[in-house]
Structure formats: C-alpha cells, structure tokens
Amino acid sequence: MTAASSDLVTLVFGIFGVLIVASAVGYLLERRLATDGPNAAVENLNARIRAWWAMVILIGLAFIAGRVGVLVLFAFCSFAALREFITLIYTRRADHWALASAFFLVLPIQYYLLWAEEYGIFSIFIPVYAFLLMPIISVLRGDTERFLLRVAEVQWALMICVFCVSHVPALLTLDIPGYEGRNVLLIAFLVIVVQLSDVLQYVWGKLFGRTKIAPNLSPSKTVEGFVGGVASATLIGAALWWITPFTPVQAGLLSFIITLMGFLGGLVMSAIKRDRGVKDWGHLIEGHGGLIDRLDSVVFSAPIFFHIVRYWWSVS
Amino acid sequence: MKALVAKVAAAAFVLFARAITAVRAIWPEEGLPAKPCVYFANHSSHGDFVLVWAVLPPRLRHRTRPVAGAEYWLKSHTNAFIGRDVFNAVLIERDRDKRTQDPIALMVSAIDDGSSLILFPEGTRNQTEERLLPFKTGIFHLVDQRPEVDLVPVWINNLNRVMPKGEIVPIPLICTVTFGNALRVAPGEDKEAFLERMRAALLALAPKPAGSGE
C-alpha cells in the first residue's frame, strides 16, 4: 500500500468513526426526547447525519475512481447547483439560449479544460469568454427589459456554481514536489475543514450562542458560534497536517483562511436567499436543503485555497 | 414488442423529466384518493402531463391516463405512438363540428374502467401572462354524470420556463408539482359556481413565482 492510499484509509476510518458517534448520539436523542411524539430538531439532525453518510460515501467512491471520478462528481455538483441558482433568478424568454449554453456548453468545457489540465484557459474561460458570450447571446433577441440585471444574474450563477466549484477538483492539477499522487488528499483537507467549521459553528452556537452576528442575514449565526467554530476547525485543520504538504502551523493558518472565507460565503449566499424570499436553495439533500446550502462555504474558500497553494507550493 | 418499447419509452420520458427538473411533489394533507379520480392541472407546457405522471406513486401512475387533443396526438406516427401507446392517453377531438365521438363519454368510460384522468381544464396551453385561463366546461359535464368522482387540483410550477414555446433545448430548472385536497361537485351546484370554485382551488396551490423578481 502506498503512503497516499494508507493515509486515505486512515482518514476514511477517522470520518466513519465520527459519523458512527454522531449516529449513536442522534439515536440516543431520538430515544430520549421523542417519547412524547416526534421532535422536529432531532429529526432534522438525524436526517442530516444520514445525508452525511451518503455524501461521505459518494465522495469516497469518487476518490477511489480517481481523477475522472472526482471530475464527474464535481461536474454534477456544478450542474445541480446551477439548476438551483437559475431556478431562483429572474430570466426571460430571450435568455433561453444563453441559459442553455451555460448548462450544455460552458459547464462541460470548464470541466474538460480541467481534465486536459489547460490551466491558462481554465482560469479565464468563464470570467472572460463566458461573461462576454452570455450577454451577446441574450441581446440577439432584442429584449432589453431589465437587461443588466438578467446578464449579471446569469454571470454570477456561472461564477458561483461552475467557476468556484471547479476549483475544488482543480487541486488535482497542482504539481507539488514530494506530494506526487496525493493531491486528492488536498480536496479531502479542504472539504473536511470547511464542513467541520460549518458543523462546529452550529454546535458552538447551539451550546453557547447569545449574540447574533448578522441578524438580518442569518438569525442562527452567533458570535460565540463563529469564534468557537472557526477556532476549533482551525485546530482540527492543523492536526490534519499529515495529509497535506504543509507544516502544522501552515495547515492551521490555511484552515483559518478557509473557515473565514467559508463563513463569509455563507453570509453572501444567505443574503441572496433572503433577497429571493426562500429559506433553502432546493431540496436535493434531506435535512440540509439544496446542494448550494451545503456547498456555499466550499464555493468561497475553494478558489482562494487553490491560489494560495498554487502560488507557494506548486511548481506548475 | 410494441408494448415493451412503449414501456421502455415511458420509463425514459420519466427519467429524462426527472433529470432535467429534479421534480419534487408536494402531497395534500388528506393524501391522494384511492379510487379513480380526476387530477386537474394548469397547462403551460407540452411536458405537463409527463411531470404529473412522473411524480405519481407507481401503483397510481399505471392506471392514470392523460386527456389530450386527438388532433395533435394523431398527427404523426411518432405522436400517436407517444400519446396512445406510451401514455395511454384518452384522446378527444376538440373540434366540435368534426368530432365523431363525445369527449365526455370517453372520459366517463375511462373512469368507469377504473382509470384516473389527468385533465387540463384550460383546454389549451397557457402562453399569456395570466396565471390561469378560464376553464372550459368539460370538467363540469364530466362530474354532472359522475358526481362521486374526486377532483384533485394539481399546480405545476416552473415547467413553462424549462421549455418555452418554440424552443427545442430544455433548460434544467427545479420544478414542483403541488397536489391539493380532493374536491367534489356540491349537490345542485351550478356550472359557473363550480368552475369558479375549481379554478380558485387550483390557484390557491400556486406558489409565489420563483425568479420573477418581486
């Protein structure tokens, strides 16, 4: 067994251990609290834990399938996220071809460029070419009603759901000396730190949350939850240094940046939900809401994490 | 052989509709009627009945037949295959003067045979800005003959944005199909009052339009 795969196995057992503990706690809570009828909070918690099992197994299978598996998984995430996003934005008949090309042209090309490892064009394809192409296609139908708004919304949908999401599998393309063949662990590191930060912010907030941090955006987010969640996720990230090319201090620092971006991304995405008058982006994942509800913090941290690692660690 | 192809085609339609729209059904508190009933829905896209059909539980789906215009569904071999063999539609002739069979009689006999119907009482696809067109009177004549039949309002949301008229490439968007509690015609209820009540029950299921700005 290579070092990479033995680390992956250790990691998987660790995650399964955490999930088994979570499932046991959920089961006990259900037994204790649901004596007088079902308890909504516990039911949601258990639905979330079940969904975590499914997500972990799915990501695990993608990792086993290798580069193509990871690309297909994240391409699907982009597709489902884009579908949720565009469902909520204002579009008109005149945008039909622009939207169709976002799904069936821009998205596949972005992931193809990743597969072909064409970093130069990969990094500008959406913010330059797609962003110019979208308004051109829309304008051809001659409908100017709220034109700027329509163009801006489609562009941002692509930015969030395709460009940012594709930076997670882009970690596979980095060429880090002494870390060959282990890049998939960088994805694991990013996803684990971001998601643990979300969960821990929730837990700390539930236990000690007093002061709301952004009452207009997200009534459940508190200062105590934020500080506790970021601090504990940063420590766990530092403790995971052995799966990364970083030293423990570097891993901690990167985790801190990741969790901060994740938190702020969550705020931005919840501002959009508020604006559209919805509570969740969709209903894809039981207990979690839509895919974007689960992905919002990953989306904002992925490009930043990617660029930091590329700048200081990669030779490509 | 033809039956097998039709079965595979039906499964393919359902799979495709689900892949594009990630359709989610919202069920009524009282549940769906167990006996044959009439699902009446808003009509804005060719795919409407496919979506209703796709979300119904399989045991109900297999005995549910869409009611559709014969003119369109017998226009070509492909249309006829899809309409008649795949979806087992009750095909009615819409043109009053040329028709050879009474549409109401066809629907009544389908119900008597134990089938449920999917009906679009607007009569034609709604391509206006109005949320719902006035209802045609057919549904009233139907319950006039079978007053014990449950009428289930069904609101199909967003499908018109997936594939607007004249477009061939669908845009993936999330659709919902909302079922309301079943209604029946009240004894002595007149046509206008009945149609207005059905229409109001259907409109009551319509969510605030997503992505429509305000």
Coordinates of C-alpha atoms in Angstrom, one line a residue:
Chain A
M1 CA 0.0 0.0 0.0
T2 CA 1.4 3.4 -0.9
A3 CA 1.7 6.2 1.6
A4 CA -1.1 8.1 -0.1
S5 CA -3.6 5.3 0.0
S6 CA -2.8 4.4 3.6
D7 CA -3.3 8.0 4.6
L8 CA -6.6 7.9 2.7
V9 CA -7.7 4.8 4.5
T10 CA -6.8 6.2 7.9
L11 CA -8.8 9.3 7.0
V12 CA -11.8 7.3 5.9
F13 CA -11.8 5.3 9.2
G14 CA -11.5 8.6 11.1
I15 CA -14.5 10.1 9.3
F16 CA -16.5 6.9 9.7
G17 CA -15.7 6.9 13.4
V18 CA -17.0 10.5 13.7
L19 CA -20.2 9.6 11.8
I20 CA -20.8 6.5 13.9
V21 CA -20.5 8.6 17.1
A22 CA -22.9 11.2 15.5
S23 CA -25.4 8.5 14.5
A24 CA -25.3 7.0 18.0
V25 CA -25.8 10.4 19.6
G26 CA -28.7 11.0 17.2
Y27 CA -30.2 7.7 18.1
L28 CA -30.0 8.3 21.8
L29 CA -31.5 11.8 21.4
E30 CA -34.4 10.3 19.5
R31 CA -35.0 7.7 22.2
R32 CA -34.8 10.3 25.0
L33 CA -36.6 13.3 23.5
A34 CA -39.1 11.8 21.2
T35 CA -41.0 10.0 23.9
D36 CA -44.0 12.4 23.6
G37 CA -44.2 12.5 19.8
P38 CA -41.5 13.3 17.2
N39 CA -39.1 16.1 17.9
A40 CA -38.5 18.3 14.8
A41 CA -35.0 19.4 15.7
V42 CA -33.9 15.8 16.4
E43 CA -35.5 14.5 13.2
N44 CA -33.7 17.2 11.2
L45 CA -30.4 16.3 13.0
N46 CA -30.8 12.6 12.1
A47 CA -31.8 13.4 8.5
R48 CA -28.6 15.5 8.3
I49 CA -26.5 12.7 9.8
R50 CA -28.0 10.2 7.3
A51 CA -27.2 12.6 4.4
W52 CA -23.6 13.0 5.7
W53 CA -23.2 9.2 5.4
A54 CA -24.4 9.4 1.9
M55 CA -22.2 12.4 1.0
V56 CA -19.1 10.8 2.6
I57 CA -19.7 7.5 0.8
L58 CA -20.2 9.3 -2.5
I59 CA -17.1 11.4 -2.2
G60 CA -15.2 8.3 -1.1
L61 CA -16.3 6.4 -4.2
A62 CA -15.3 9.3 -6.4
F63 CA -11.8 9.3 -4.8
I64 CA -11.5 5.6 -5.4
A65 CA -12.5 6.1 -9.1
G66 CA -9.6 8.6 -9.3
R67 CA -9.3 11.8 -11.3
V68 CA -12.2 11.1 -13.6
G69 CA -14.5 10.1 -10.7
V70 CA -13.7 13.4 -8.9
L71 CA -14.2 15.5 -12.0
V72 CA -17.6 13.8 -12.7
L73 CA -18.7 14.3 -9.1
F74 CA -17.9 18.0 -9.1
A75 CA -19.3 18.5 -12.6
F76 CA -22.5 17.0 -11.3
C77 CA -22.4 19.3 -8.3
S78 CA -21.9 22.3 -10.6
F79 CA -24.9 21.2 -12.7
A80 CA -27.2 20.7 -9.7
A81 CA -26.1 24.0 -8.1
L82 CA -26.5 25.9 -11.4
R83 CA -30.0 24.4 -11.7
E84 CA -30.9 25.6 -8.2
F85 CA -29.4 29.1 -8.8
I86 CA -31.1 29.7 -12.1
T87 CA -34.4 28.5 -10.7
L88 CA -34.3 31.4 -8.3
I89 CA -33.2 34.2 -10.7
Y90 CA -35.1 36.5 -13.0
T91 CA -35.0 35.2 -16.6
R92 CA -36.9 35.9 -19.7
R93 CA -37.6 34.0 -22.9
A94 CA -34.8 36.0 -24.6
D95 CA -32.3 34.4 -22.2
H96 CA -33.2 30.8 -23.3
W97 CA -30.1 30.2 -25.4
A98 CA -27.8 32.0 -23.0
L99 CA -29.1 29.7 -20.2
A100 CA -28.9 26.6 -22.4
S101 CA -25.3 27.3 -23.3
A102 CA -24.4 27.9 -19.7
F103 CA -25.5 24.4 -18.9
F104 CA -24.6 22.5 -22.0
L105 CA -21.6 24.5 -23.3
V106 CA -19.8 26.5 -20.6
L107 CA -20.1 23.8 -17.8
P108 CA -18.8 20.9 -19.8
I109 CA -16.0 23.0 -21.4
Q110 CA -14.8 24.2 -17.9
Y111 CA -14.5 20.6 -16.7
Y112 CA -13.0 19.5 -20.0
L113 CA -10.3 22.1 -19.5
L114 CA -9.6 20.7 -16.1
W115 CA -9.4 17.2 -17.5
A116 CA -7.0 18.4 -20.2
E117 CA -5.1 20.4 -17.5
E118 CA -5.2 23.6 -19.5
Y119 CA -4.7 25.9 -16.5
G120 CA -4.3 29.1 -18.6
I121 CA -7.6 28.9 -20.4
F122 CA -9.3 27.2 -17.4
S123 CA -8.7 30.2 -15.2
I124 CA -10.1 32.8 -17.6
F125 CA -12.6 30.8 -19.6
I126 CA -15.6 31.8 -17.5
P127 CA -14.7 35.3 -16.3
V128 CA -13.6 36.4 -19.8
Y129 CA -15.2 34.3 -22.6
A130 CA -18.4 33.1 -20.9
F131 CA -19.0 36.5 -19.4
L132 CA -18.8 38.2 -22.8
L133 CA -20.7 35.4 -24.6
M134 CA -23.8 35.4 -22.3
P135 CA -24.9 39.0 -22.9
I136 CA -24.2 38.6 -26.6
I137 CA -26.5 35.6 -26.9
S138 CA -29.2 37.3 -24.8
V139 CA -29.0 40.6 -26.7
L140 CA -29.6 38.9 -30.1
R141 CA -33.3 38.5 -29.3
G142 CA -33.6 42.3 -28.8
D143 CA -35.3 42.2 -25.4
T144 CA -33.9 45.0 -23.2
E145 CA -36.3 44.6 -20.2
R146 CA -34.0 44.6 -17.1
F147 CA -31.1 43.6 -19.3
L148 CA -28.3 44.4 -17.0
L149 CA -29.9 42.6 -14.1
R150 CA -30.5 39.5 -16.2
V151 CA -27.0 39.4 -17.6
A152 CA -25.5 40.0 -14.1
E153 CA -27.5 37.2 -12.5
V154 CA -26.6 34.6 -15.1
Q155 CA -22.9 35.6 -14.9
W156 CA -22.9 35.3 -11.2
A157 CA -24.7 31.9 -11.3
L158 CA -21.8 30.7 -13.5
M159 CA -19.2 32.3 -11.3
I160 CA -20.5 30.6 -8.1
C161 CA -21.8 27.3 -9.4
V162 CA -19.2 26.5 -12.1
F163 CA -16.1 28.6 -11.8
C164 CA -15.8 28.4 -8.0
V165 CA -16.9 24.8 -7.7
S166 CA -14.5 23.7 -10.4
H167 CA -11.6 25.0 -8.2
V168 CA -12.1 22.1 -5.8
P169 CA -11.2 19.4 -8.4
A170 CA -8.6 21.8 -9.8
L171 CA -6.5 21.0 -6.7
L172 CA -5.7 17.7 -8.6
T173 CA -3.8 19.6 -11.2
L174 CA -1.3 21.1 -8.8
D175 CA 2.3 19.8 -9.1
I176 CA 3.8 19.9 -5.6
P177 CA 7.2 18.4 -5.1
G178 CA 7.3 15.5 -2.7
Y179 CA 3.5 15.3 -2.7
E180 CA 3.0 13.4 -6.0
G181 CA 0.0 11.2 -6.3
R182 CA -1.6 12.6 -3.1
N183 CA -3.4 15.6 -4.4
V184 CA -6.8 14.0 -3.7
L185 CA -6.0 14.5 0.0
L186 CA -5.9 18.2 -0.6
I187 CA -9.5 18.1 -1.6
A188 CA -10.3 16.0 1.4
F189 CA -8.5 18.6 3.6
L190 CA -10.4 21.5 2.1
V191 CA -13.8 19.8 2.3
I192 CA -13.3 18.4 5.8
V193 CA -12.1 21.7 7.3
V194 CA -14.9 23.7 5.6
Q195 CA -17.7 21.3 6.5
L196 CA -16.4 20.8 10.1
S197 CA -16.3 24.5 10.5
D198 CA -20.0 24.7 9.5
V199 CA -21.0 21.9 11.8
L200 CA -18.9 23.2 14.7
Q201 CA -20.2 26.8 14.3
Y202 CA -23.7 25.3 14.6
V203 CA -22.8 23.2 17.6
W204 CA -21.0 26.1 19.5
G205 CA -23.9 28.4 18.5
K206 CA -26.4 26.0 19.9
L207 CA -24.5 25.5 23.2
F208 CA -23.2 29.0 23.9
G209 CA -24.8 31.3 21.3
R210 CA -26.0 34.6 22.8
T211 CA -25.0 37.4 20.5
K212 CA -26.4 37.4 16.9
I213 CA -23.7 38.2 14.4
A214 CA -25.8 39.2 11.4
P215 CA -29.5 39.2 12.4
N216 CA -30.6 40.5 9.0
L217 CA -28.9 37.7 7.1
S218 CA -28.9 34.6 9.2
P219 CA -30.7 34.6 12.6
S220 CA -29.0 31.4 13.7
K221 CA -25.4 32.7 13.3
T222 CA -23.9 33.9 16.6
V223 CA -20.6 35.5 17.6
E224 CA -20.0 32.6 20.0
G225 CA -20.7 30.0 17.3
F226 CA -18.4 31.8 14.9
V227 CA -15.5 32.2 17.2
G228 CA -15.8 28.7 18.7
G229 CA -16.4 27.1 15.2
V230 CA -13.5 28.9 13.5
A231 CA -11.1 28.2 16.3
S232 CA -11.9 24.5 16.7
A233 CA -12.0 23.9 12.9
T234 CA -8.6 25.7 12.6
L235 CA -7.2 23.4 15.3
I236 CA -8.5 20.3 13.6
G237 CA -7.1 21.5 10.3
A238 CA -3.7 22.0 11.9
A239 CA -4.0 18.4 13.3
L240 CA -4.6 17.2 9.8
W241 CA -1.3 18.5 8.6
W242 CA -0.1 14.9 7.9
I243 CA -2.4 14.5 4.9
T244 CA -1.1 17.8 3.4
P245 CA 2.2 19.2 2.1
F246 CA 2.1 21.8 4.9
T247 CA 3.6 22.0 8.3
P248 CA 1.2 22.0 11.3
V249 CA 1.4 25.8 11.6
Q250 CA 0.8 26.3 7.8
A251 CA -2.1 23.9 7.9
G252 CA -3.6 25.8 10.8
L253 CA -3.2 29.2 9.0
L254 CA -4.7 27.8 5.8
S255 CA -7.6 26.3 7.8
F256 CA -8.2 29.7 9.4
I257 CA -8.4 31.4 6.0
I258 CA -10.6 28.6 4.6
T259 CA -13.0 28.8 7.6
L260 CA -13.2 32.6 7.4
M261 CA -14.0 32.5 3.7
G262 CA -16.5 29.8 4.3
F263 CA -18.3 31.8 6.9
L264 CA -18.4 34.9 4.7
G265 CA -19.5 32.9 1.7
G266 CA -22.3 31.5 3.8
L267 CA -23.4 35.1 4.7
V268 CA -23.3 36.2 1.0
M269 CA -25.3 33.2 -0.1
S270 CA -27.9 33.7 2.6
A271 CA -28.3 37.3 1.6
I272 CA -29.2 36.0 -1.9
K273 CA -31.7 33.6 -0.4
R274 CA -33.2 36.5 1.7
D275 CA -33.5 38.6 -1.4
R276 CA -35.3 35.8 -3.2
G277 CA -37.6 35.1 -0.3
V278 CA -36.6 31.5 0.2
K279 CA -35.3 29.5 3.1
D280 CA -33.3 26.9 1.2
W281 CA -31.8 26.7 -2.3
G282 CA -33.6 23.5 -3.1
H283 CA -34.4 20.1 -1.7
L284 CA -31.7 17.8 -3.0
I285 CA -30.2 16.7 0.3
E286 CA -32.6 15.7 3.0
G287 CA -32.2 17.8 6.1
H288 CA -29.8 20.2 4.5
G289 CA -31.9 21.8 1.9
G290 CA -30.4 22.3 -1.6
L291 CA -26.9 21.4 -2.8
I292 CA -25.9 25.1 -2.6
D293 CA -26.9 25.2 1.1
R294 CA -24.2 22.5 1.7
L295 CA -21.7 23.9 -0.8
D296 CA -21.9 27.7 -0.1
S297 CA -18.9 27.8 2.2
V298 CA -16.8 25.5 0.0
V299 CA -17.5 27.7 -3.0
F300 CA -16.0 30.8 -1.5
S301 CA -13.0 29.1 0.1
A302 CA -12.0 26.8 -2.9
P303 CA -10.5 29.4 -5.3
I304 CA -8.6 31.2 -2.5
F305 CA -7.2 27.9 -1.1
F306 CA -6.3 26.8 -4.6
H307 CA -4.4 30.0 -5.4
I308 CA -2.5 30.1 -2.2
V309 CA -1.4 26.5 -2.6
R310 CA -0.6 27.1 -6.3
Y311 CA 1.4 30.2 -5.5
W312 CA 3.5 28.9 -2.6
W313 CA 3.7 25.2 -3.1
S314 CA 3.1 24.2 -6.7
V315 CA 5.8 24.3 -9.4
S316 CA 3.4 24.2 -12.3
Chain B
M1 CA -42.9 -6.0 -28.8
K2 CA -44.6 -2.6 -29.3
A3 CA -45.8 -2.8 -25.7
L4 CA -42.3 -3.4 -24.5
V5 CA -40.9 -0.4 -26.5
A6 CA -43.7 1.7 -25.1
K7 CA -42.8 0.7 -21.6
V8 CA -39.2 1.5 -22.1
A9 CA -40.1 4.8 -23.7
A10 CA -42.3 5.7 -20.8
A11 CA -39.5 5.0 -18.3
A12 CA -37.1 7.1 -20.5
F13 CA -39.5 10.0 -20.5
V14 CA -39.9 9.9 -16.7
L15 CA -36.1 9.6 -16.2
F16 CA -35.4 12.5 -18.6
A17 CA -38.1 14.7 -17.0
R18 CA -36.6 13.9 -13.5
A19 CA -33.0 14.5 -14.6
I20 CA -33.8 17.9 -16.1
T21 CA -36.3 19.2 -13.5
A22 CA -35.4 17.4 -10.3
V23 CA -39.1 17.5 -9.8
R24 CA -40.5 17.4 -6.3
A25 CA -44.0 16.5 -5.4
I26 CA -45.9 18.2 -2.6
W27 CA -48.8 16.0 -1.4
P28 CA -52.1 17.0 0.1
E29 CA -52.7 16.6 3.9
E30 CA -55.5 14.2 3.2
G31 CA -53.4 12.1 0.8
L32 CA -54.4 11.1 -2.7
P33 CA -57.7 9.4 -3.3
A34 CA -57.5 5.6 -3.6
K35 CA -60.4 5.4 -6.0
P36 CA -60.2 6.6 -9.6
C37 CA -60.2 10.4 -9.6
V38 CA -59.5 13.4 -11.9
Y39 CA -56.3 15.3 -11.5
F40 CA -56.9 18.8 -13.0
A41 CA -53.8 20.9 -13.6
N42 CA -52.6 24.2 -15.0
H43 CA -51.3 23.8 -18.5
S44 CA -48.3 25.8 -19.8
S45 CA -46.1 23.2 -21.5
H46 CA -46.2 20.0 -23.6
G47 CA -44.4 18.3 -20.7
D48 CA -47.1 19.0 -18.1
F49 CA -48.7 15.5 -18.1
V50 CA -45.4 13.8 -18.1
L51 CA -44.4 15.6 -15.0
V52 CA -47.7 14.8 -13.1
W53 CA -47.4 11.2 -14.4
A54 CA -43.7 11.0 -13.2
V55 CA -44.4 12.1 -9.6
L56 CA -47.4 9.9 -9.0
P57 CA -46.7 6.8 -7.0
P58 CA -46.2 3.9 -9.4
R59 CA -49.3 2.0 -8.2
L60 CA -51.5 5.0 -9.1
R61 CA -49.4 6.0 -12.1
H62 CA -50.2 2.8 -14.0
R63 CA -53.9 3.5 -14.0
T64 CA -53.7 7.2 -14.7
R65 CA -54.4 8.4 -18.2
P66 CA -53.8 11.9 -19.5
V67 CA -56.6 13.5 -21.5
A68 CA -55.2 15.1 -24.7
G69 CA -56.2 16.5 -28.0
A70 CA -56.6 13.9 -30.7
E71 CA -55.7 16.4 -33.5
Y72 CA -52.2 16.8 -32.1
W73 CA -51.5 13.3 -30.8
L74 CA -52.6 11.6 -34.0
K75 CA -50.8 14.0 -36.3
S76 CA -47.9 11.7 -37.0
H77 CA -46.8 8.1 -36.2
T78 CA -44.4 9.3 -33.5
N79 CA -47.0 11.5 -31.9
A80 CA -49.6 8.7 -32.0
F81 CA -47.1 6.2 -30.5
I82 CA -46.2 8.5 -27.7
G83 CA -49.8 9.6 -27.0
R84 CA -51.6 6.4 -27.4
D85 CA -49.1 3.6 -26.6
V86 CA -46.6 5.2 -24.2
F87 CA -49.0 7.3 -22.1
N88 CA -52.3 5.6 -23.0
A89 CA -53.9 9.0 -23.4
V90 CA -57.7 9.4 -23.6
L91 CA -57.7 11.2 -27.0
I92 CA -60.5 13.6 -27.5
E93 CA -61.5 15.5 -30.6
R94 CA -61.5 19.2 -29.8
D95 CA -63.2 20.4 -32.9
R96 CA -66.9 20.4 -32.1
D97 CA -68.2 20.2 -35.7
K98 CA -65.9 17.4 -37.0
R99 CA -65.9 15.2 -33.9
T100 CA -67.2 11.6 -34.2
Q101 CA -67.0 10.7 -30.5
D102 CA -68.3 12.5 -27.5
P103 CA -65.3 13.5 -25.3
I104 CA -67.3 13.4 -22.1
A105 CA -68.5 9.8 -22.9
L106 CA -64.9 8.8 -23.5
M107 CA -63.7 10.2 -20.2
V108 CA -66.7 8.7 -18.3
S109 CA -66.0 5.3 -19.7
A110 CA -62.3 5.6 -18.8
I111 CA -63.2 6.4 -15.2
D112 CA -65.8 3.5 -15.2
D113 CA -63.0 1.2 -16.3
G114 CA -61.0 2.1 -13.2
S115 CA -58.7 4.7 -14.6
S116 CA -57.8 8.1 -13.2
L117 CA -57.5 11.1 -15.5
I118 CA -55.1 14.0 -15.9
L119 CA -57.1 16.9 -17.2
F120 CA -56.2 20.4 -18.2
P121 CA -59.4 22.4 -17.9
E122 CA -57.9 25.5 -19.5
G123 CA -58.3 23.5 -22.7
T124 CA -55.1 24.7 -24.3
R125 CA -51.6 25.7 -23.2
N126 CA -51.5 29.0 -21.4
Q127 CA -49.0 31.3 -23.1
T128 CA -50.3 34.5 -21.6
E129 CA -49.1 36.5 -18.6
E130 CA -52.3 35.3 -16.8
R131 CA -51.6 32.6 -14.2
L132 CA -54.6 30.6 -15.2
L133 CA -57.0 30.9 -18.2
P134 CA -60.8 30.5 -17.7
F135 CA -61.9 26.8 -17.5
K136 CA -63.7 25.0 -20.3
T137 CA -66.9 23.4 -19.3
G138 CA -66.0 19.8 -20.0
I139 CA -65.0 19.0 -16.4
F140 CA -68.4 20.2 -15.2
H141 CA -70.2 17.9 -17.7
L142 CA -68.0 15.1 -16.5
V143 CA -68.9 15.4 -12.8
D144 CA -72.5 16.0 -13.9
Q145 CA -72.5 12.4 -14.9
R146 CA -70.2 11.0 -12.2
P147 CA -70.7 13.3 -9.2
E148 CA -69.0 10.9 -6.8
V149 CA -65.6 11.4 -8.6
D150 CA -62.9 13.1 -6.6
L151 CA -61.3 16.1 -8.2
V152 CA -57.7 16.8 -7.2
P153 CA -56.2 20.2 -8.1
V154 CA -52.5 20.0 -9.3
W155 CA -50.3 23.0 -9.7
I156 CA -47.3 22.5 -12.0
N157 CA -44.7 25.2 -11.3
N158 CA -41.8 26.4 -13.5
L159 CA -42.1 23.9 -16.3
N160 CA -43.0 26.7 -18.8
R161 CA -39.6 28.2 -18.1
V162 CA -37.8 24.9 -18.8
M163 CA -39.0 24.8 -22.4
P164 CA -40.9 27.8 -23.6
K165 CA -43.0 27.5 -26.7
G166 CA -40.8 27.2 -29.8
E167 CA -37.7 26.1 -28.0
I168 CA -36.1 22.7 -28.5
V169 CA -33.4 22.6 -25.9
P170 CA -34.7 22.4 -22.3
I171 CA -33.1 24.4 -19.5
P172 CA -32.6 22.5 -16.3
L173 CA -34.7 24.2 -13.6
I174 CA -36.3 22.8 -10.5
C175 CA -40.0 22.1 -10.9
T176 CA -42.6 21.4 -8.2
V177 CA -45.9 19.6 -8.6
T178 CA -48.3 20.5 -5.8
F179 CA -51.4 18.4 -5.2
G180 CA -54.3 19.8 -3.2
N181 CA -57.1 18.1 -1.2
A182 CA -59.7 16.4 -3.3
L183 CA -63.0 18.3 -4.1
R184 CA -66.4 17.2 -5.3
V185 CA -69.2 18.9 -7.0
A186 CA -71.8 20.0 -4.5
P187 CA -75.4 18.9 -5.0
G188 CA -77.3 21.4 -7.0
E189 CA -74.1 23.5 -7.7
D190 CA -74.4 25.4 -11.0
K191 CA -71.8 25.4 -13.7
E192 CA -70.4 28.9 -13.2
A193 CA -70.0 28.5 -9.4
F194 CA -68.5 25.0 -9.8
L195 CA -65.9 26.1 -12.4
E196 CA -65.0 29.2 -10.3
R197 CA -64.5 27.1 -7.2
M198 CA -62.3 24.6 -9.1
R199 CA -60.3 27.4 -10.5
A200 CA -59.8 29.1 -7.1
A201 CA -58.7 25.7 -5.6
L202 CA -56.1 25.4 -8.3
L203 CA -54.8 29.0 -8.0
A204 CA -54.6 28.5 -4.2
L205 CA -51.8 26.0 -4.8
A206 CA -49.7 28.3 -7.0
P207 CA -46.6 29.4 -5.1
K208 CA -45.2 32.9 -5.5
P209 CA -43.5 32.8 -8.8
A210 CA -39.8 32.0 -8.3
G211 CA -37.3 34.1 -10.3
S212 CA -40.0 36.6 -11.3
G213 CA -38.4 39.5 -9.5
E214 CA -40.6 40.9 -6.8

